[in-house]
Coordinates of C-alpha atoms in Angstrom, one line a residue:
Chain W
X974 CA 216.3 58.7 -108.3
X975 CA 214.6 61.5 -106.4
X976 CA 216.5 60.7 -103.2
X977 CA 219.8 61.2 -105.0
X978 CA 219.5 64.8 -105.7
X979 CA 219.1 66.6 -102.4
X980 CA 216.9 69.6 -102.5
X981 CA 218.8 72.0 -100.3
X982 CA 216.0 74.5 -100.0
X983 CA 213.8 71.9 -98.5
X984 CA 216.5 70.8 -96.1
X985 CA 217.0 74.4 -94.9
X986 CA 213.3 75.0 -94.4
X987 CA 213.0 71.8 -92.4
X988 CA 215.9 72.9 -90.4
X989 CA 214.4 76.3 -89.7
X990 CA 211.1 74.6 -88.7
X991 CA 212.9 72.2 -86.3
X992 CA 215.0 75.0 -84.9
X993 CA 212.0 77.1 -84.0
X994 CA 210.7 74.3 -81.8
X995 CA 214.0 73.5 -80.3
X996 CA 214.7 77.1 -79.4
X997 CA 211.4 77.1 -77.4
X998 CA 212.5 74.1 -75.4
X999 CA 216.1 75.3 -74.9
X1000 CA 214.8 78.7 -73.7
X1001 CA 213.1 77.3 -70.6
X1002 CA 216.1 75.2 -69.7
X1003 CA 218.5 78.0 -70.0
X1004 CA 216.3 80.4 -68.0
X1005 CA 216.1 78.0 -65.1
X1006 CA 219.9 77.5 -65.3
X1007 CA 220.6 81.2 -65.4
X1008 CA 218.4 82.0 -62.4
X1009 CA 219.2 79.2 -60.1
X1010 CA 222.3 77.4 -61.4
X1011 CA 220.2 74.3 -61.6
X1012 CA 220.6 71.8 -64.4
X1013 CA 217.0 70.8 -64.8
X1014 CA 217.0 67.1 -65.7
X1015 CA 213.3 67.0 -65.6
X1016 CA 212.9 69.5 -68.5
X1017 CA 212.0 66.8 -71.1
X1018 CA 209.5 65.3 -68.7
X1019 CA 207.8 68.7 -68.3
X1020 CA 207.6 68.9 -72.1
X1021 CA 205.9 65.5 -72.1
X1022 CA 203.4 66.5 -69.5
X1023 CA 202.6 69.6 -71.6
X1024 CA 202.0 67.4 -74.6
X1025 CA 199.7 65.1 -72.7
X1026 CA 197.6 68.0 -71.4
X1027 CA 197.1 69.3 -74.9
X1028 CA 196.3 65.7 -76.0
X1029 CA 193.5 65.4 -73.5
X1030 CA 192.0 68.9 -73.9
X1031 CA 192.3 69.1 -77.7
X1032 CA 192.3 65.5 -78.8
X1033 CA 190.0 64.0 -76.2
X1034 CA 187.6 66.7 -75.1
X1035 CA 187.5 68.4 -78.5
X1036 CA 188.1 72.0 -77.2
X1037 CA 189.9 74.5 -79.4
X1038 CA 193.7 74.0 -79.9
X1039 CA 194.5 77.4 -78.5
X1040 CA 192.7 76.6 -75.2
X1041 CA 194.7 73.4 -74.9
X1042 CA 198.0 75.2 -75.4
X1043 CA 197.1 77.9 -72.8
X1044 CA 196.0 75.1 -70.4
X1045 CA 199.3 73.3 -71.0
X1046 CA 201.3 76.4 -70.3
X1047 CA 199.3 77.4 -67.2
X1048 CA 199.4 74.0 -65.7
X1049 CA 203.1 73.6 -66.2
X1050 CA 203.7 77.0 -64.8
X1051 CA 201.9 75.9 -61.6
X1052 CA 203.9 72.7 -61.5
X1053 CA 207.1 74.6 -62.0
X1054 CA 206.3 77.0 -59.2
X1055 CA 205.5 74.1 -56.8
X1056 CA 208.7 72.2 -57.7
X1057 CA 210.7 75.3 -57.0
X1058 CA 209.1 76.3 -53.8
X1059 CA 208.8 73.0 -52.1
X1060 CA 211.7 71.0 -53.6
X1061 CA 214.5 73.1 -55.0
X1062 CA 214.5 75.9 -52.5
X1063 CA 214.8 73.8 -49.3
X1064 CA 217.5 71.6 -50.9
X1065 CA 219.5 74.6 -52.1
X1066 CA 219.3 76.1 -48.6
X1067 CA 220.4 73.0 -46.8
X1068 CA 223.0 71.3 -49.0
X1069 CA 226.7 71.8 -48.7
X1070 CA 227.5 71.4 -52.3
X1071 CA 225.6 72.8 -55.3
X1072 CA 225.6 69.6 -57.1
X1073 CA 222.9 68.2 -54.8
X1074 CA 220.3 69.9 -56.9
X1075 CA 221.2 67.7 -59.8
X1076 CA 220.3 64.6 -57.8
X1077 CA 217.0 66.3 -56.9
X1078 CA 216.4 67.2 -60.6
X1079 CA 217.1 63.6 -61.6
X1080 CA 214.8 62.3 -58.9
X1081 CA 212.0 64.6 -60.1
X1082 CA 212.6 63.4 -63.7
X1083 CA 212.1 59.8 -62.5
X1084 CA 209.0 60.9 -60.5
X1085 CA 207.4 62.6 -63.4
X1086 CA 208.3 59.7 -65.7
X1087 CA 206.5 57.4 -63.3
X1088 CA 203.4 59.5 -63.1
X1089 CA 203.2 60.0 -66.8
X1090 CA 203.5 56.2 -67.3
X1091 CA 200.8 55.5 -64.7
X1092 CA 198.4 58.1 -66.0
X1093 CA 198.9 57.8 -69.8
X1094 CA 200.4 54.4 -70.4
X1095 CA 203.1 53.5 -72.9
X1096 CA 201.2 54.1 -76.2
X1097 CA 202.1 56.8 -78.7
X1098 CA 199.4 59.4 -78.7
X1099 CA 198.5 61.8 -81.5
X1100 CA 195.8 64.4 -82.1
X1101 CA 193.9 65.3 -85.2
X1102 CA 195.6 67.7 -87.6
X1103 CA 194.9 71.3 -86.8
X1104 CA 195.1 72.4 -90.4
X1105 CA 194.9 70.5 -93.6
X1106 CA 196.7 71.1 -96.8
X1107 CA 200.2 71.6 -98.0
X1108 CA 202.1 74.6 -99.1
X1109 CA 203.9 73.8 -102.3
X1110 CA 206.5 76.2 -104.0
X1111 CA 207.2 74.7 -107.4
X1112 CA 207.9 71.3 -105.9
X1113 CA 211.1 72.8 -104.5
X1114 CA 209.9 73.4 -101.0
X1115 CA 206.9 71.4 -99.6
X1116 CA 205.6 72.2 -96.2
X1117 CA 202.3 71.2 -94.6
X1118 CA 200.3 74.2 -93.4
X1119 CA 200.0 72.9 -89.9
X1120 CA 203.8 72.8 -89.5
X1121 CA 204.0 76.4 -90.7
X1122 CA 201.3 77.4 -88.2
X1123 CA 203.2 75.6 -85.3
X1124 CA 206.5 77.1 -86.3
X1125 CA 204.8 80.6 -86.4
X1126 CA 203.2 80.0 -83.0
X1127 CA 206.6 78.8 -81.6
X1128 CA 208.3 81.8 -83.1
X1129 CA 205.8 84.2 -81.6
X1130 CA 206.1 82.5 -78.2
X1131 CA 209.9 83.1 -78.4
X1132 CA 209.4 86.7 -79.3
X1133 CA 206.9 87.3 -76.6
X1134 CA 209.3 85.7 -74.1
X1135 CA 212.2 87.9 -75.2
X1136 CA 210.0 91.1 -75.0
X1137 CA 208.8 90.0 -71.6
X1138 CA 212.4 89.5 -70.3
X1139 CA 213.5 92.8 -71.9
X1140 CA 210.8 95.3 -71.0
X1141 CA 208.6 94.0 -68.1
X1142 CA 209.5 94.5 -64.4
X1143 CA 209.7 90.8 -63.5
X1144 CA 211.8 90.3 -66.7
X1145 CA 214.2 92.9 -65.6
X1146 CA 214.3 91.5 -62.1
X1147 CA 215.1 88.1 -63.5
X1148 CA 217.9 89.4 -65.7
X1149 CA 219.4 91.1 -62.7
X1150 CA 219.1 87.9 -60.7
X1151 CA 220.9 86.0 -63.5
X1152 CA 223.7 88.5 -63.6
X1153 CA 224.4 88.6 -59.9
X1154 CA 222.2 87.1 -57.3
X1155 CA 223.6 88.9 -54.3
X1156 CA 223.8 92.3 -56.0
X1157 CA 220.2 91.9 -57.1
X1158 CA 219.1 91.1 -53.6
X1159 CA 220.9 94.2 -52.3
X1160 CA 219.0 96.3 -54.9
X1161 CA 215.8 95.1 -53.4
X1162 CA 214.8 92.3 -55.7
X1163 CA 212.8 89.6 -54.0
X1164 CA 215.1 86.7 -54.8
X1165 CA 212.8 83.9 -53.6
X1166 CA 209.8 85.3 -55.5
X1167 CA 211.5 85.8 -58.8
X1168 CA 213.3 82.4 -58.6
X1169 CA 209.9 80.9 -58.4
X1170 CA 208.5 83.0 -61.2
X1171 CA 211.5 82.1 -63.3
X1172 CA 211.2 78.4 -62.7
X1173 CA 207.5 78.5 -63.4
X1174 CA 208.2 80.4 -66.7
X1175 CA 210.8 77.9 -67.7
X1176 CA 208.4 75.0 -67.1
X1177 CA 205.7 76.9 -68.9
X1178 CA 207.8 77.2 -72.0
X1179 CA 208.5 73.5 -71.9
X1180 CA 204.7 72.9 -71.5
X1181 CA 203.9 75.1 -74.5
X1182 CA 206.5 73.4 -76.6
X1183 CA 205.1 70.0 -75.7
X1184 CA 201.5 71.2 -76.4
X1185 CA 202.5 72.7 -79.8
X1186 CA 204.4 69.6 -81.0
X1187 CA 201.8 67.1 -80.0
X1188 CA 199.8 68.2 -83.0
X1189 CA 202.7 67.1 -85.3
X1190 CA 204.8 64.4 -83.8
X1191 CA 202.4 63.2 -81.1
X1192 CA 203.7 62.3 -77.7
X1193 CA 204.6 59.2 -75.7
X1194 CA 205.8 58.6 -72.2
X1195 CA 209.3 57.6 -73.1
X1196 CA 210.5 60.7 -74.9
X1197 CA 211.2 62.8 -71.8
X1198 CA 214.8 61.7 -71.4
X1199 CA 215.8 62.2 -75.1
X1200 CA 214.2 65.6 -75.2
X1201 CA 216.2 66.6 -72.1
X1202 CA 219.4 65.5 -73.7
X1203 CA 218.7 67.5 -76.9
X1204 CA 217.9 70.5 -74.8
X1205 CA 221.2 70.2 -72.9
X1206 CA 223.0 70.1 -76.2
X1207 CA 221.3 73.2 -77.5
X1208 CA 222.1 75.0 -74.3
X1209 CA 225.7 73.9 -74.5
X1210 CA 226.1 75.0 -78.1
X1211 CA 224.8 78.5 -77.4
X1212 CA 226.3 78.9 -73.9
X1213 CA 224.5 78.0 -70.7
X1214 CA 222.3 80.7 -69.2
X1215 CA 222.3 83.0 -72.2
X1216 CA 218.9 83.6 -73.9
X1217 CA 220.3 84.5 -77.3
X1218 CA 222.6 81.4 -77.0
X1219 CA 219.7 79.1 -76.4
X1220 CA 217.9 80.3 -79.5
X1221 CA 221.0 80.1 -81.6
X1222 CA 221.7 76.6 -80.2
X1223 CA 218.2 75.5 -81.1
X1224 CA 218.5 76.7 -84.7
X1225 CA 221.9 75.2 -85.1
X1226 CA 220.8 71.8 -83.8
X1227 CA 217.7 71.9 -85.9
X1228 CA 219.8 72.7 -89.0
X1229 CA 222.4 70.0 -88.3
X1230 CA 219.7 67.4 -87.7
X1231 CA 217.9 68.3 -90.9
X1232 CA 221.1 68.3 -93.0
X1233 CA 222.5 65.2 -91.3
X1234 CA 219.4 63.2 -91.9
X1235 CA 219.5 64.0 -95.6
X1236 CA 223.2 63.8 -96.3
X1237 CA 224.3 61.0 -94.0
X1238 CA 221.3 58.8 -94.7
X1239 CA 223.4 56.7 -97.1
X1240 CA 225.8 55.7 -94.3
X1241 CA 223.2 54.5 -91.9
X1242 CA 222.2 56.1 -88.6
X1243 CA 225.2 58.3 -88.1
X1244 CA 223.7 61.7 -87.7
X1245 CA 223.6 61.8 -84.0
X1246 CA 227.1 60.3 -83.6
X1247 CA 228.5 63.0 -85.9
X1248 CA 226.6 65.7 -84.0
X1249 CA 227.7 64.5 -80.6
X1250 CA 231.3 64.1 -81.6
X1251 CA 231.5 67.5 -83.3
X1252 CA 229.8 69.0 -80.2
X1253 CA 232.5 67.6 -78.0
X1254 CA 235.3 68.9 -80.3
X1255 CA 233.6 72.3 -80.4
X1256 CA 233.3 72.5 -76.7
X1257 CA 236.9 71.6 -76.1
X1258 CA 237.9 74.5 -78.3
X1259 CA 235.3 76.9 -77.0
X1260 CA 234.1 75.7 -73.6
X1261 CA 231.6 78.4 -72.9
X1262 CA 229.6 77.8 -76.1
X1263 CA 228.9 80.5 -78.7
X1264 CA 227.7 83.3 -76.5
X1265 CA 228.3 82.1 -72.9
X1266 CA 230.1 83.9 -70.3
X1267 CA 233.7 82.7 -70.2
X1268 CA 233.5 81.2 -66.7
X1269 CA 234.9 77.9 -68.0
Chain Z
X247 CA 238.2 43.4 -40.1
X248 CA 234.6 42.9 -39.1
X249 CA 233.7 44.0 -42.6
X250 CA 236.0 41.4 -44.2
X251 CA 234.4 38.6 -42.1
X252 CA 231.0 40.0 -42.9
X253 CA 231.3 39.9 -46.6
X254 CA 233.4 36.8 -47.1
X255 CA 231.9 34.5 -44.4
X256 CA 228.7 35.9 -42.9
X257 CA 226.9 36.9 -46.1
X258 CA 227.4 33.5 -47.9
X259 CA 226.4 31.7 -44.7
X260 CA 223.2 33.8 -44.4
X261 CA 222.4 33.2 -48.0
X262 CA 223.0 29.5 -47.5
X263 CA 220.7 29.5 -44.5
X264 CA 217.9 31.4 -46.2
X265 CA 218.3 29.5 -49.5
X266 CA 217.9 32.8 -51.5
X267 CA 220.5 32.1 -54.1
X268 CA 219.4 35.1 -56.2
X269 CA 220.8 37.4 -53.6
X270 CA 224.3 36.4 -54.8
X271 CA 223.6 38.0 -58.1
X272 CA 222.2 41.1 -56.4
X273 CA 225.2 41.4 -54.2
X274 CA 227.6 40.8 -57.0
X275 CA 225.9 43.6 -59.0
X276 CA 226.1 45.9 -56.0
X277 CA 229.8 45.2 -55.6
X278 CA 230.5 45.8 -59.2
X279 CA 228.4 48.9 -59.4
X280 CA 230.0 50.3 -56.3
X281 CA 233.4 49.9 -58.0
X282 CA 232.2 52.0 -60.9
X283 CA 230.6 54.4 -58.5
X284 CA 233.8 54.8 -56.6
X285 CA 235.3 56.1 -59.9
X286 CA 232.5 58.6 -60.2
X287 CA 233.1 59.6 -56.6
X288 CA 236.8 60.3 -57.4
X289 CA 235.8 62.8 -60.1
X290 CA 233.5 64.4 -57.7
X291 CA 236.4 64.6 -55.3
X292 CA 238.3 66.9 -57.7
X293 CA 235.1 69.0 -58.2
X294 CA 233.7 67.6 -61.4
X295 CA 230.2 66.2 -61.9
X296 CA 230.7 63.0 -63.9
X297 CA 227.7 61.5 -65.6
X298 CA 229.8 59.6 -68.1
X299 CA 230.8 56.5 -66.3
X300 CA 228.4 54.4 -68.3
X301 CA 230.5 55.2 -71.4
X302 CA 233.6 53.7 -69.8
X303 CA 231.7 50.7 -68.4
X304 CA 230.4 50.0 -71.9
X305 CA 233.9 50.5 -73.4
X306 CA 235.5 48.1 -70.9
X307 CA 232.7 45.6 -71.3
X308 CA 233.0 45.6 -75.1
X309 CA 236.8 45.3 -75.0
X310 CA 236.6 42.3 -72.7
X311 CA 233.8 40.7 -74.8
X312 CA 235.6 41.2 -78.1
X313 CA 238.9 40.0 -76.8
X314 CA 237.4 36.9 -75.2
X315 CA 235.2 35.9 -78.1
X316 CA 237.2 36.9 -81.1
X317 CA 240.8 36.7 -80.0
X318 CA 240.4 34.0 -77.2
X319 CA 242.3 36.1 -74.7
X320 CA 241.9 34.8 -71.1
X321 CA 239.2 36.7 -69.3
X322 CA 241.5 37.4 -66.4
X323 CA 243.8 39.3 -68.6
X324 CA 241.0 41.3 -70.1
X325 CA 240.0 42.8 -66.7
X326 CA 243.2 44.9 -66.4
X327 CA 243.3 45.4 -70.1
X328 CA 239.7 46.8 -70.1
X329 CA 240.7 49.1 -67.2
X330 CA 243.8 50.3 -68.9
X331 CA 242.0 50.8 -72.2
X332 CA 239.5 53.0 -70.5
X333 CA 242.2 54.9 -68.6
X334 CA 244.0 55.7 -71.9
X335 CA 240.8 56.6 -73.6
X336 CA 239.8 58.9 -70.7
X337 CA 243.2 60.6 -70.9
X338 CA 242.6 61.4 -74.5
X339 CA 239.0 62.6 -73.9
X340 CA 239.8 64.1 -70.6
X341 CA 242.6 66.4 -71.9
X342 CA 240.3 68.8 -73.6
X343 CA 237.1 68.3 -71.6
X344 CA 238.5 68.4 -68.1
X345 CA 239.1 72.1 -68.7
X346 CA 235.4 72.5 -68.5
X347 CA 233.8 73.0 -65.1
X348 CA 230.5 72.6 -63.3
X349 CA 227.4 72.1 -65.5
X350 CA 229.4 72.1 -68.7
X351 CA 231.5 69.1 -67.7
X352 CA 228.4 67.3 -66.4
X353 CA 226.5 67.8 -69.7
X354 CA 229.5 66.8 -71.9
X355 CA 229.9 63.6 -69.9
X356 CA 226.3 62.9 -70.4
X357 CA 226.8 63.3 -74.1
X358 CA 229.8 61.0 -73.9
X359 CA 227.5 58.2 -72.6
X360 CA 225.3 58.7 -75.6
X361 CA 228.3 58.8 -77.9
X362 CA 229.5 55.4 -76.5
X363 CA 226.1 53.9 -77.2
X364 CA 226.0 55.2 -80.8
X365 CA 229.6 54.1 -81.4
X366 CA 228.8 50.6 -80.2
X367 CA 225.8 50.6 -82.6
X368 CA 227.8 51.9 -85.6
X369 CA 231.1 49.9 -85.3
X370 CA 231.3 46.5 -87.1
X371 CA 233.4 44.9 -84.3
X372 CA 230.7 45.4 -81.7
X373 CA 228.1 43.7 -83.9
X374 CA 225.6 46.6 -83.8
X375 CA 222.3 46.4 -82.0
X376 CA 222.5 42.6 -81.8
X377 CA 225.4 42.8 -79.3
X378 CA 227.8 40.1 -78.4
X379 CA 226.1 37.1 -76.8
X380 CA 227.1 33.7 -75.4
X381 CA 230.4 34.9 -74.1
X382 CA 232.2 31.9 -72.3
X383 CA 232.6 31.9 -68.6
X384 CA 236.0 32.8 -67.2
X385 CA 238.6 30.1 -67.7
X386 CA 241.2 29.1 -65.1
X387 CA 243.9 31.4 -64.0
X388 CA 247.3 29.7 -63.3
X389 CA 250.7 31.0 -62.5
X390 CA 253.6 28.6 -63.1
X391 CA 251.3 25.7 -63.4
X392 CA 249.7 26.5 -60.1
X393 CA 245.9 27.0 -60.4
X394 CA 244.9 30.2 -58.6
X395 CA 241.4 30.5 -59.8
X396 CA 239.7 27.4 -61.2
X397 CA 237.8 27.3 -64.5
X398 CA 234.4 28.9 -63.7
X399 CA 232.5 26.4 -66.0
X400 CA 233.7 23.5 -63.9
X401 CA 232.4 25.0 -60.7
X402 CA 229.1 23.9 -59.4
X403 CA 228.2 27.3 -58.0
X404 CA 229.2 30.0 -60.4
X405 CA 227.2 32.6 -58.6
X406 CA 229.2 32.2 -55.4
X407 CA 232.5 32.4 -57.4
X408 CA 231.4 35.6 -59.1
X409 CA 230.3 36.9 -55.7
X410 CA 233.8 36.3 -54.3
X411 CA 235.4 37.8 -57.3
X412 CA 233.4 41.0 -57.2
X413 CA 233.6 41.4 -53.5
X414 CA 237.4 40.9 -53.5
X415 CA 237.8 43.5 -56.2
X416 CA 235.5 45.8 -54.3
X417 CA 237.5 45.5 -51.1
X418 CA 240.7 46.1 -53.0
X419 CA 239.2 49.1 -54.8
X420 CA 237.9 50.8 -51.7
X421 CA 241.1 50.1 -49.7
X422 CA 242.9 51.7 -52.6
X423 CA 240.6 54.6 -52.6
X424 CA 240.9 55.1 -48.9
X425 CA 244.7 55.1 -49.2
X426 CA 244.6 57.4 -52.2
X427 CA 242.3 60.0 -50.5
X428 CA 244.5 60.1 -47.4
X429 CA 247.7 60.4 -49.4
X430 CA 249.4 63.5 -50.7
X431 CA 247.5 63.2 -53.9
X432 CA 244.2 63.0 -52.0
X433 CA 245.0 66.3 -50.3
X434 CA 245.9 67.8 -53.6
X435 CA 242.6 66.6 -55.0
X436 CA 240.8 68.3 -52.2
X437 CA 242.6 71.6 -53.0
X438 CA 241.3 71.2 -56.6
X439 CA 237.8 70.8 -55.4
X440 CA 238.0 74.1 -53.5
X441 CA 239.8 76.4 -55.8
X442 CA 241.8 75.3 -58.9
X443 CA 243.4 78.7 -59.6
X444 CA 244.6 78.9 -56.0
X445 CA 245.9 75.4 -56.1
X446 CA 247.7 76.1 -59.4
X447 CA 249.2 79.2 -58.0
X448 CA 250.9 77.4 -55.2
X449 CA 252.5 75.0 -57.6
X450 CA 250.0 72.1 -57.9
X451 CA 250.1 70.7 -61.4
X452 CA 246.4 70.7 -61.8
X453 CA 246.3 69.4 -65.4
X454 CA 248.2 66.2 -64.5
X455 CA 246.3 65.7 -61.3
X456 CA 242.9 66.1 -63.0
X457 CA 243.8 63.7 -65.7
X458 CA 245.2 61.2 -63.3
X459 CA 242.1 61.3 -61.2
X460 CA 239.8 61.0 -64.2
X461 CA 241.9 58.1 -65.6
X462 CA 241.7 56.2 -62.3
X463 CA 238.0 56.8 -62.3
X464 CA 237.6 55.5 -65.8
X465 CA 239.8 52.5 -65.0
X466 CA 237.4 51.5 -62.3
X467 CA 234.5 52.0 -64.7
X468 CA 236.2 49.7 -67.3
X469 CA 236.9 47.0 -64.7
X470 CA 233.3 47.1 -63.4
X471 CA 232.0 46.9 -66.9
X472 CA 234.2 44.0 -68.0
X473 CA 233.2 41.8 -65.1
X474 CA 229.6 42.6 -65.6
X475 CA 229.8 41.3 -69.1
X476 CA 231.3 38.1 -67.8
X477 CA 228.4 37.6 -65.5
X478 CA 225.6 38.3 -67.9
X479 CA 227.6 36.6 -70.7
X480 CA 226.3 39.2 -73.1
X481 CA 226.7 42.8 -73.9
X482 CA 224.5 45.2 -76.0
X483 CA 224.9 48.9 -76.8
X484 CA 222.1 49.5 -74.3
X485 CA 223.9 47.5 -71.5
X486 CA 225.1 50.8 -70.0
X487 CA 223.3 53.9 -71.1
X488 CA 222.4 57.4 -69.8
X489 CA 220.1 56.0 -67.1
X490 CA 223.0 53.9 -65.7
X491 CA 225.4 56.9 -65.8
X492 CA 222.8 58.9 -63.8
X493 CA 222.5 56.0 -61.4
X494 CA 226.2 55.9 -60.8
X495 CA 225.9 59.6 -59.9
X496 CA 222.9 59.0 -57.7
X497 CA 224.8 56.2 -55.8
X498 CA 227.5 58.6 -55.0
X499 CA 225.1 61.4 -54.0
X500 CA 223.0 59.2 -51.7
X501 CA 226.0 57.8 -50.0
X502 CA 227.5 61.3 -49.5
X503 CA 230.1 63.2 -51.5
X504 CA 232.4 63.8 -48.7
X505 CA 233.0 60.2 -47.7
X506 CA 235.2 57.5 -49.3
X507 CA 232.7 54.7 -48.4
X508 CA 229.8 56.8 -49.6
X509 CA 229.5 55.2 -53.0
X510 CA 229.4 51.7 -51.5
X511 CA 226.6 52.6 -49.1
X512 CA 224.8 54.5 -51.8
X513 CA 224.9 51.6 -54.2
X514 CA 223.7 49.1 -51.6
X515 CA 220.8 51.4 -50.6
X516 CA 219.7 52.3 -54.1
X517 CA 220.1 48.8 -55.6
X518 CA 218.4 47.0 -52.7
X519 CA 215.7 49.7 -52.5
X520 CA 215.0 49.3 -56.2
X521 CA 214.9 45.5 -55.8
X522 CA 212.6 45.5 -52.8
X523 CA 210.2 47.8 -54.5
X524 CA 209.9 45.3 -57.3
X525 CA 206.9 43.8 -55.6
X526 CA 205.0 47.0 -55.9
X527 CA 204.8 46.4 -59.6
X528 CA 203.9 49.4 -61.7
X529 CA 204.3 51.8 -58.8
X530 CA 208.0 50.8 -58.4
X531 CA 209.4 53.9 -60.1
X532 CA 206.9 56.2 -58.4
X533 CA 207.7 55.1 -54.9
X534 CA 211.4 54.9 -55.7
X535 CA 211.6 58.4 -57.0
X536 CA 209.5 59.7 -54.2
X537 CA 211.9 58.2 -51.7
X538 CA 214.8 59.8 -53.5
X539 CA 213.1 63.2 -53.4
X540 CA 212.4 62.8 -49.7
X541 CA 216.0 61.7 -49.1
X542 CA 217.2 64.8 -50.8
X543 CA 214.9 67.0 -48.7
X544 CA 215.9 65.4 -45.4
X545 CA 219.6 64.5 -45.9
X546 CA 220.9 66.5 -48.9
X547 CA 224.5 65.8 -48.0
X548 CA 224.2 62.0 -48.2
X549 CA 223.4 59.3 -45.7
X550 CA 226.9 59.2 -44.2
X551 CA 226.5 62.8 -43.1
X552 CA 224.1 61.6 -40.5
X553 CA 226.7 59.4 -38.9
X554 CA 229.3 62.1 -38.9
X555 CA 226.9 64.5 -37.3
X556 CA 226.3 62.1 -34.3
X557 CA 229.9 61.4 -34.0
X558 CA 230.8 65.1 -33.7
X559 CA 228.2 65.5 -30.9
X560 CA 229.7 62.7 -28.9
X561 CA 233.1 64.2 -29.1
X562 CA 231.8 67.5 -27.7

């Protein structure tokens, strides 16, 4: 039986590949959280919108894949900027308790869900493969070329993002904002402007991730919520608001999923139950996640 | 007092007049959901964002369903049992996770809802995805041979009976909450909401207090869930899921976090709003979420904050 002997190399490669995509999703969420202390429930929905934009431009109009990805990113960036400027900013200013933003985020998630459903319907959508062929290393590791390309693109997006945050002026401003909002303001950082840029950037990452993945797993209007939950988990594993943590969380979750789906398959659909429960145990021992600030 | 007459006499009379029997079901649901929301509100009161009430409603519902169908325990006994089961469960879970704050607690409770659903799918006793169906209606409750509540299946109007049951529990629940909030413990809870370290330093046992509040919250979730199961006579792993947990939170937010009766008002508004929008068909969710966003933009501190504002002005 081929399913009996598990090829560990293949499992690890799958895990790396999943982790690369997850890291991209988690990065956007953690950025928004770090800058504005907002738990963006709508993150999965932004991902879905990105997926559908790529589906239309690449799948329907037949324009090159890279154009579609860029269009997804830019559109989502604009959407993010609008959401921050007209929704989150006034609510944060007016509300007595911080938690009000969570209701707003949940409402936005519902709103985007409704729009996605109205515009695109319930059907699962896919696009033609961007690359044909399969990489085969002695039948130990088998990986389709398009997956390798997507993983590489996701990886380069992550690297670009880190370089941007580390060396550009807006990146520095945003890191200052994440460390201490008031101190940053006193140093002359335009807090409103960089909050907006940060939110737009976070949304853009979600859109790019959605656009990249539509070429492999397709997209449908119902996956927004589950994607959000996965993103929350990755952020929690790594520590909320920490960029390196989000990347680590993404890879850990990708690895766990890949291993779990192979090892636990004999016992039925237990992978997620095990992941969730171990996450709860992990967090009760180390509440701030792997790399988070120990604020509790 | 007006409220009592309103819910026990006026509402049934109005429904009788209008002939809209389906409103009983709606109002019963509102009453039950507001009980569960009251629990969520209490965790907000100690400064924790709780998106895990769905887990306890599901646990309570399943406990009641399993006891009634497989062990033939009286339904009336399962209501407090479901509550207690959830309370004990929440103490075990709460002990580690209540140390978390803010977004961390919110996210882990969200995960908890997902865990509850997956556990219900995986355990043999809950019958997996097929759920437990055709649960009998509540039997009669008698003390020393005296019938207090008749057998529901002999009643000609089951909906009315459930309505009275739910509303009675809701009144008890909110009276209890009101009492709790204005008691010594309520004041201590408020101190937790503001600053835990400070509260701890002046001698408040914050661990016990947190866990007590969370246990009460889960108790209410379990009670609400168990009665819901009796009404729908069935339960599935998807009966209460993440969306429901978020809705409990929304109820509390819309009503207003600072007010005991906030969850009740929030539930009424949200549930009826959703029901009324049903006629708009596929635009239901779009309109509903737009209204929610607008509500947040105009009254971010909840509907009851409007009333308080006016009242303050009059006093001046």
